[in-house]
CSV table of C-alpha atoms and ligand atoms in Angstrom, one decimal:
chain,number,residue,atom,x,y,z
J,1,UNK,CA,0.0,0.0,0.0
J,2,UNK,CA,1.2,3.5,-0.9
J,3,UNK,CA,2.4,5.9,2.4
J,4,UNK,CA,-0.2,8.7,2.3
J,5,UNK,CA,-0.4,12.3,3.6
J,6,UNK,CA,-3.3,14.4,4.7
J,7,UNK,CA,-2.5,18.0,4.0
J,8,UNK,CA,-5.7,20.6,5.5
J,9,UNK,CA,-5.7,23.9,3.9
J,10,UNK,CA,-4.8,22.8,0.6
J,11,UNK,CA,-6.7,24.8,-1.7
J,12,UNK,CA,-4.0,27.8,-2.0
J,13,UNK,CA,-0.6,29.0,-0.8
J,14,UNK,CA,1.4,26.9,1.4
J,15,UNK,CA,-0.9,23.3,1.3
J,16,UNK,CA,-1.1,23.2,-2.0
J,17,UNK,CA,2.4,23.9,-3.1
J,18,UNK,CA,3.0,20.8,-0.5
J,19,UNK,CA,0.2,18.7,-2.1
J,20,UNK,CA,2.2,19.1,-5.2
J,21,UNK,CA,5.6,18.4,-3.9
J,22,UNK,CA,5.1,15.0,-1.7
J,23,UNK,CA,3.3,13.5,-4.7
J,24,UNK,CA,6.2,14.2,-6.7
J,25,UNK,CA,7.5,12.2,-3.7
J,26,UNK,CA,5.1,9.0,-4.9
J,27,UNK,CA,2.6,9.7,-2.2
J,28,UNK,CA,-1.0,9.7,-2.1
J,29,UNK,CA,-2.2,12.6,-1.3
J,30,UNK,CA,-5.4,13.7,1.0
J,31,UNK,CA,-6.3,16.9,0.7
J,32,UNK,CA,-8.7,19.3,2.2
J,33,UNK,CA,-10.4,22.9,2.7
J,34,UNK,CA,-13.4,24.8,2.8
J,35,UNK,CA,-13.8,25.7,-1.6
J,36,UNK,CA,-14.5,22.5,-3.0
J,37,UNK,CA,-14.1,23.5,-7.0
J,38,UNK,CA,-10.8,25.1,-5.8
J,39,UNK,CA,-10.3,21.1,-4.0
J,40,UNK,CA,-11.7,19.5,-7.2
J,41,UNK,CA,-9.2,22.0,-9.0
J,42,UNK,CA,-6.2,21.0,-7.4
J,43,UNK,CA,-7.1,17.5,-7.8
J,44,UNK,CA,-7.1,17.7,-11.5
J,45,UNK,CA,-3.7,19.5,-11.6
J,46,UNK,CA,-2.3,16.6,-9.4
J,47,UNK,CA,-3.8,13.5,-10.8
J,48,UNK,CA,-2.1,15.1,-14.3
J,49,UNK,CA,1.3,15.5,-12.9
J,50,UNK,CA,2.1,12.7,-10.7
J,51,UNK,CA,0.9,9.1,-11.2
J,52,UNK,CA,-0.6,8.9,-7.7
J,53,UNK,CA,-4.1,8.8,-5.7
J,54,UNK,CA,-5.8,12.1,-4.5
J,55,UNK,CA,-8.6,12.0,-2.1
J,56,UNK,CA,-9.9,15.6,-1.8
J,57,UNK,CA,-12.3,16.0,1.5
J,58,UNK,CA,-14.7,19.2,2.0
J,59,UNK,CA,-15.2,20.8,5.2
J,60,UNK,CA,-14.1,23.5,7.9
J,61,UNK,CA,-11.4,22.5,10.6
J,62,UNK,CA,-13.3,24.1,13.0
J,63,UNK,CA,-16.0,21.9,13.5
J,64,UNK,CA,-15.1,18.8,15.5
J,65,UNK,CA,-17.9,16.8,13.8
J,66,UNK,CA,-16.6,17.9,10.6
J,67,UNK,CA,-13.2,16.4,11.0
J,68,UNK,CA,-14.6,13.2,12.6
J,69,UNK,CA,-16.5,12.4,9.9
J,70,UNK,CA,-14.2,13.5,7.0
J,71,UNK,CA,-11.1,11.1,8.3
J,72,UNK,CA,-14.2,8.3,9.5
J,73,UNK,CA,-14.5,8.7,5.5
J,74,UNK,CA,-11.1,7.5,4.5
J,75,UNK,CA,-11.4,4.4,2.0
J,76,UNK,CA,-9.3,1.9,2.9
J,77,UNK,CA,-6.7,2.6,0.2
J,78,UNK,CA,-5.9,6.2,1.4
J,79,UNK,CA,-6.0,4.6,5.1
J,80,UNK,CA,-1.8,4.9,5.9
J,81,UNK,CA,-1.5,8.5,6.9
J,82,UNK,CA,2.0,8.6,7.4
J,83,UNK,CA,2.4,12.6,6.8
J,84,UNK,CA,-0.3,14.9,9.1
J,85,UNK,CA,0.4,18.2,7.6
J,86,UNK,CA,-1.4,21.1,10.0
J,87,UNK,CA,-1.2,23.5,7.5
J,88,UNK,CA,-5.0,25.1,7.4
J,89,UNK,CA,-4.8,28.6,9.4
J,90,UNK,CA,-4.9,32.3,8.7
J,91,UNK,CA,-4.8,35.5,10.1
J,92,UNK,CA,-7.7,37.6,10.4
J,93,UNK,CA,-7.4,42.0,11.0
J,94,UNK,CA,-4.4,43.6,12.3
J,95,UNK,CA,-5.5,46.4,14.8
J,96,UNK,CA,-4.6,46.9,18.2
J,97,UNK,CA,-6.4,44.6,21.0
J,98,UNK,CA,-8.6,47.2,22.0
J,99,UNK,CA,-9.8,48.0,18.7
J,100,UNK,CA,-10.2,43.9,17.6
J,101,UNK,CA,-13.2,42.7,15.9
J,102,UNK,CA,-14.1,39.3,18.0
J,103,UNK,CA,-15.3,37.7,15.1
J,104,UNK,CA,-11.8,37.7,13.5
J,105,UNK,CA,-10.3,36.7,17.3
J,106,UNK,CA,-12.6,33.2,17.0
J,107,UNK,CA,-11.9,32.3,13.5
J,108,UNK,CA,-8.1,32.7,14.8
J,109,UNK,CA,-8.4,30.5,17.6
J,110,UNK,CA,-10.6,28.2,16.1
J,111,UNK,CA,-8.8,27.6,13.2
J,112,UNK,CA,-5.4,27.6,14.3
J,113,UNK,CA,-5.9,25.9,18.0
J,114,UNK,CA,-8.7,23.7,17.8
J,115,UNK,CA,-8.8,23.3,14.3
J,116,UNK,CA,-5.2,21.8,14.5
J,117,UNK,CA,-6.4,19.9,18.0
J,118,UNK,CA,-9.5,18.2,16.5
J,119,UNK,CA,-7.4,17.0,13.5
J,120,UNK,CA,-4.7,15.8,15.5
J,121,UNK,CA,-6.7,13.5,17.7
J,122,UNK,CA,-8.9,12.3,14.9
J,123,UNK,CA,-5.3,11.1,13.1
J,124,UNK,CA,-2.8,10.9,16.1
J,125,UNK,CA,-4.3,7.3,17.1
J,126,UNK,CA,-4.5,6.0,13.2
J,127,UNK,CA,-0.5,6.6,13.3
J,128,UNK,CA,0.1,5.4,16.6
J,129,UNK,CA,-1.9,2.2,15.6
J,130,UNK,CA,0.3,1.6,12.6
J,131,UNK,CA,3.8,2.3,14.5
J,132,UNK,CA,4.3,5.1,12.3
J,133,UNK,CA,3.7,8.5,11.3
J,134,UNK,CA,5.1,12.6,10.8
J,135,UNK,CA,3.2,15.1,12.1
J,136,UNK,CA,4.3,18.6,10.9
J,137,UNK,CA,2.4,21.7,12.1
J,138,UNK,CA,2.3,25.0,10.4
J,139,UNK,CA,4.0,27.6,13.3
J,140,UNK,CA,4.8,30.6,12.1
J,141,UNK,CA,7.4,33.4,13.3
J,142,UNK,CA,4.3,35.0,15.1
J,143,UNK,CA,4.7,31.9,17.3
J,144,UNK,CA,7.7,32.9,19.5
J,145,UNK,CA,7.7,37.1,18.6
J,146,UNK,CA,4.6,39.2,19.4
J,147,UNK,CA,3.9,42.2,17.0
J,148,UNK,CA,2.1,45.0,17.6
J,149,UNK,CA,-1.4,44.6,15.9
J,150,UNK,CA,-1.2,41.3,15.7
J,151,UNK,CA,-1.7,40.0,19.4
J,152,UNK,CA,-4.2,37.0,19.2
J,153,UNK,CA,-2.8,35.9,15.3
J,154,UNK,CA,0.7,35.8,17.5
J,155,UNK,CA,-1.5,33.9,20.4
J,156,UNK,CA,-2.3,31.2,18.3
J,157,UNK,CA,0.9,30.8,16.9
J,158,UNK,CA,2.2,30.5,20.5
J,159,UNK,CA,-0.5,27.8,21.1
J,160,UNK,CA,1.0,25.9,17.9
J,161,UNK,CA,4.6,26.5,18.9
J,162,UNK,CA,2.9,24.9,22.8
J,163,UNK,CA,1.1,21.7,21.5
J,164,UNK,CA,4.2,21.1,18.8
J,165,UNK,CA,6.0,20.4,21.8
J,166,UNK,CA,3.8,18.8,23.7
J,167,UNK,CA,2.6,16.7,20.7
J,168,UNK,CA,6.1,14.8,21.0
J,169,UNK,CA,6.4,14.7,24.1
J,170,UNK,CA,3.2,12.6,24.4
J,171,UNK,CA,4.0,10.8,21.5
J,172,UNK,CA,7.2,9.6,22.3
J,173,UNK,CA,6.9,6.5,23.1
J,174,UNK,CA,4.9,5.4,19.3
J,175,UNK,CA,7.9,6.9,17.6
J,176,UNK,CA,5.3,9.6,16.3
J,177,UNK,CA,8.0,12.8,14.3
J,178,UNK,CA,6.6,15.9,15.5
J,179,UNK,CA,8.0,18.9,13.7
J,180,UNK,CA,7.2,22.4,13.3
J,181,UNK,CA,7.9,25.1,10.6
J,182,UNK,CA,7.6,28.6,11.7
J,183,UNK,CA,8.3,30.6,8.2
J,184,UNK,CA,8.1,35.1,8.2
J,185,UNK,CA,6.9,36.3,5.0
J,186,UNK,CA,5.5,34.2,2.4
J,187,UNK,CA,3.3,35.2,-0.5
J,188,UNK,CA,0.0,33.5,-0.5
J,189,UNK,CA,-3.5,34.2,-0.1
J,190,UNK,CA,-2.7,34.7,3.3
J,191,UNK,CA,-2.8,38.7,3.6
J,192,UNK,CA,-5.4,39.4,1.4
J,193,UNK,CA,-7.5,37.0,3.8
J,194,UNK,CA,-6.2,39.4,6.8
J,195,UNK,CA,-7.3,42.1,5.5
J,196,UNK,CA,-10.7,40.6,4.1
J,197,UNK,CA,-10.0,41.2,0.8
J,198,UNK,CA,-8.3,44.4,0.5
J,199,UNK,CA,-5.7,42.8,-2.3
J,200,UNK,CA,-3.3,46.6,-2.7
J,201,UNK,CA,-3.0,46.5,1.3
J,202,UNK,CA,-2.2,42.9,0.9
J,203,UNK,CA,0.2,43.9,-2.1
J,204,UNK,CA,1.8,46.5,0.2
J,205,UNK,CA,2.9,43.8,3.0
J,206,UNK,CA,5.1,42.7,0.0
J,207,UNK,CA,6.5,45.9,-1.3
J,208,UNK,CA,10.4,46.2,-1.8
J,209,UNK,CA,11.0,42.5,-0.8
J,210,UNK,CA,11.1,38.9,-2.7
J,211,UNK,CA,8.7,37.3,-0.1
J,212,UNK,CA,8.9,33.0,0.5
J,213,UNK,CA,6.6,30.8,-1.6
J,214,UNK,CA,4.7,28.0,-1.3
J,215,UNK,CA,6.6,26.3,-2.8
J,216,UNK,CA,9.8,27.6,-0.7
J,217,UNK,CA,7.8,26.2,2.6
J,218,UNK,CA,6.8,22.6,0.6
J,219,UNK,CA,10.5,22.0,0.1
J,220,UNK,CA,10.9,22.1,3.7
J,221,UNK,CA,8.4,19.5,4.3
J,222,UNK,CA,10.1,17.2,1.5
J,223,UNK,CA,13.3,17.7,3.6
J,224,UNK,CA,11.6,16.7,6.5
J,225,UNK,CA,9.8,13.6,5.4
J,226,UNK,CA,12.7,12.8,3.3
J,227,UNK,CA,15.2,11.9,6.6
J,228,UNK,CA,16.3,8.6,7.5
J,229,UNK,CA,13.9,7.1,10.5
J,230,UNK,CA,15.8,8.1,13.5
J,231,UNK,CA,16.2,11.5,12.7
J,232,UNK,CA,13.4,14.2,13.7
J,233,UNK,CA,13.5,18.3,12.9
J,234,UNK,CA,11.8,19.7,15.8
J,235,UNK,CA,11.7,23.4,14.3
J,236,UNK,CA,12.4,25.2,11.1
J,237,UNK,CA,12.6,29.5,11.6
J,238,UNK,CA,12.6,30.3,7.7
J,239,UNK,CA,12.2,34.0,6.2
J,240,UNK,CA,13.6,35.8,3.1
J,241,UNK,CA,17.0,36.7,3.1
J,242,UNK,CA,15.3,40.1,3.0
J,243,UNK,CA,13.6,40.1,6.5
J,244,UNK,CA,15.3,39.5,9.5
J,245,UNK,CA,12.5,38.6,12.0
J,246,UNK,CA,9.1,40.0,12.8
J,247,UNK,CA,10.2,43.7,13.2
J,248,UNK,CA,13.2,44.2,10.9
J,249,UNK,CA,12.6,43.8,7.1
J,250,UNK,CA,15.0,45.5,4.4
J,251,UNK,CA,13.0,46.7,1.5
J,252,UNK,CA,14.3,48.1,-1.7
P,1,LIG,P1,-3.6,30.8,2.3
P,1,LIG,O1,-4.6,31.7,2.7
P,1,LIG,O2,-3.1,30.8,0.9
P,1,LIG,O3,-4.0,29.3,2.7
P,1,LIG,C1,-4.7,28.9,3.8
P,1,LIG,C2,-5.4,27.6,3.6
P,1,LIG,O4,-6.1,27.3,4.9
P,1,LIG,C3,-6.4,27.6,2.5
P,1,LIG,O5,-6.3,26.4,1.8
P,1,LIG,C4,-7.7,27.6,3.3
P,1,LIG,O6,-8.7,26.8,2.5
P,1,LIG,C5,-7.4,26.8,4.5
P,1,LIG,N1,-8.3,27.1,5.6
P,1,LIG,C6,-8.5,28.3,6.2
P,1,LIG,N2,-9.5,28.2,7.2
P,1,LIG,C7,-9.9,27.0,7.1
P,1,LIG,C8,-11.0,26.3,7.8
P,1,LIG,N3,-11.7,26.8,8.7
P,1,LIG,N4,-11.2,25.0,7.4
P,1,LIG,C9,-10.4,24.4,6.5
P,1,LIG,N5,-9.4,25.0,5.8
P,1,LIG,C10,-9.2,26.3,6.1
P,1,LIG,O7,-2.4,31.0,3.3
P,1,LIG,P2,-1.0,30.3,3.6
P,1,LIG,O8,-0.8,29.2,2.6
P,1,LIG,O9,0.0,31.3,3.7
P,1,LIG,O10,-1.3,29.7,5.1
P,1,LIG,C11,-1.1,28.4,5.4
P,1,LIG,C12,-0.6,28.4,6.9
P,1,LIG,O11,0.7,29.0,7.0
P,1,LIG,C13,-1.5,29.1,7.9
P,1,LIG,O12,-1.5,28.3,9.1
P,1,LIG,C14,-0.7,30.4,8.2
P,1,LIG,O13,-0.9,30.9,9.5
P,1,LIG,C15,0.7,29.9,8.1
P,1,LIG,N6,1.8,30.9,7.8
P,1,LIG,C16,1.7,31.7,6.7
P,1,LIG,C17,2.7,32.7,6.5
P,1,LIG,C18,2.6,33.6,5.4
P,1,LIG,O14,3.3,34.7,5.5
P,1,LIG,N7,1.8,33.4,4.4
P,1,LIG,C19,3.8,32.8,7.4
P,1,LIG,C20,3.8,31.8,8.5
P,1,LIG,C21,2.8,30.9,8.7
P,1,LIG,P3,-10.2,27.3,2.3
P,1,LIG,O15,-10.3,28.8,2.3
P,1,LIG,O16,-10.6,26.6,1.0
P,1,LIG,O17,-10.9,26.7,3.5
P,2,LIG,C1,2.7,34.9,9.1
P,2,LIG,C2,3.9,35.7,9.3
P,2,LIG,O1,4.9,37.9,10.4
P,2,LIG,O2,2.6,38.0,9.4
P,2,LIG,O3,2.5,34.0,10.1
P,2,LIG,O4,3.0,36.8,11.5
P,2,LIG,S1,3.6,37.2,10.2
C-alpha cells in the first residue's frame, strides 16, 4: 500500500504547493479545505502530474464533527497517513487589541488551535496504531515574537509553537516525528484573507522585498519527510533573506 499524507488547507498558498511536492514524492495525497471547485481543481492538476491517488475532503477544521467524519470517510486505500500536515490557518485583521473585531479573534483560535487539535486526535491514534507517522504543524514566526497589531494571530501561533512540543512529548513513546515550521513572509493568499479582501494593502505587505513561496515552505516539508527514520526536525525558523524577524525587514 502506498504511504499517504493528509495535508488541511490545501486549496492555496502553502498546502497546495505541499500537495504538489510530496506526490512528486510518490505519495497519495489527502487533501482538504473549505472551496470545493478550488479542492476539485487542485485535484485535476495533481492526478495530471504525478501518477498517484488524490482524495480531496470538504469541510471547515473548526467543527469537530466535521473532521470526525471526513477522516471516518477515508477508504481503505488512502487509510496509511504517514504525513499529518497542520497547515489550514490564517490570520484575520491587524489592529490593536482594544480596537479587535471578536469575530476575526474566534476564527483565529478556532482555526489555528482547535482546528489543528480536533485534526490531530482524529489522526494521532491511526499513526500510533500503525507504528508510524510525521506530524508537521504549520508555526509561524508569530509563534515565538509578538507584534504589535497582531496580538491574538501571535497567540495562536504561540499555542501551535505549545502543543508542537507537547505533541512529541506525548508521543514519544509510538515513535510519532513531531515537527514544526515557523516561516516570516510568504506570498500567498494569506494577507489578502487578513485584510478581508483588500488585495493593494495585501500587495503593500510585499512591497520592496522577494517574499517565501509555497513552494519555498513545501521544500521544507520534503526535507523533513525525506530523513532517515531516526532523525526528527523539531523546528524550522525560515524568512527571506530580506527580513530579518518579525520587526526588521529590508525593503528596496
Ligand atoms: P492561504 O490563505 O493561501 O491558505 C490557507 C489555507 O487554509 C487555505 O487552503 C484555506 O482553505 C485553509 N483554511 C483556512 N481556514 C480553514 C478552515 N476553517 N477549514 C479548512 N481549511 C481552512 O495562506 P498560507 O498558505 O500562507 O497559510 C497556510 C498556513 O501557513 C497558515 O496556518 C498560516 O498561518 C501559516 N503561515 C503563513 C505565513 C505567510 O506569510 N503566508 C507565514 C507563517 C505561517 P479554504 O479557504 O478553502 O478553506
Ligand atoms: C505569518 C507571518 O509575520 O505575518 O505567520 O505573522 S507574520
Amino acid at each position: 500500500m502506498n504511504k499517504t499524507a493528509l495535508i488541511t488547507g490545501a486549496t492555496s498558498g502553502i498546502g497546495e504547493a505541499t500537495a504538489h511536492t510530496l506526490a512528486k514524492l510518490g505519495y497519495n495525497i489527502i487533501i482538504t479545505g473549505r472551496r470545493a471547485e478550488k479542492l476539485e481543481q487542485v485535484k485535476q492538476e495533481i492526478c495530471a502530474a504525478y501518477p498517484v491517488k488524490v482524495l480531496a475532503l470538504c469541510f471547515d477544521v473548526r467543527v469537530k464533527e466535521e473532521c470526525c467524519k471526513a477522516i471516518a470517510s477515508i477508504p481503505e486505500e488512502f487509510s496509511e497517513i504517514t504525513v499529518l500536515f497542520n497547515n489550514a490557518g490564517l490570520a484575520a485583521g491587524l489592529e490593536h487589541i482594544q480596537d479587535g473585531d471578536t469575530d476575526d479573534w474566534e476564527r483565529m483560535i478556532d482555526t489555528n488551535i482547535k482546528g489543528v487539535l480536533y485534526m490531530t486526535r482524529c489522526v494521532a491514534p491511526l499513526m500510533i496504531k500503525q507504528g508510524k507517522g510525521h506530524i508537521i504543524n504549520m508555526g509561524s514566526i508569530a509563534g515565538t515574537e509578538v507584534y504589535e497589531n497582531g496580538t491574538v494571530y501571535c497567540a495562536s501561533k504561540h499555542a501551535m509553537n505549545a502543543l508542537s512540543k507537547g505533541m512529541r512529548i506525548d508521543m514519544l513513546s509510538s515513535g510519532i516525528k513531531v515537527s514544526q515550521i515557523r516561516p516570516g513572509m510568504v506570498e500567498t493568499e494569506f494577507s489578502v484573507v487578513r485584510f478581508h479582501g483588500d488585495q493593494q494593502r495585501a500587495d503593500n505587505v510585499y512591497k520592496g522585498v522577494k517574499p517565501l513561496t509555497g513552494a519555498d515552505i513545501a521544500s521544507v516539508v520534503e526535507w523533513l519527510v525525506t530523513l532517515p527514520e531516526h532523525v526528527n526536525i523539531n523546528d524550522v525558523e525560515i524568512m527571506p533573506v530580506q527580513q530579518a524577524d518579525a520587526f526588521y525587514t529590508y525593503r528596496k
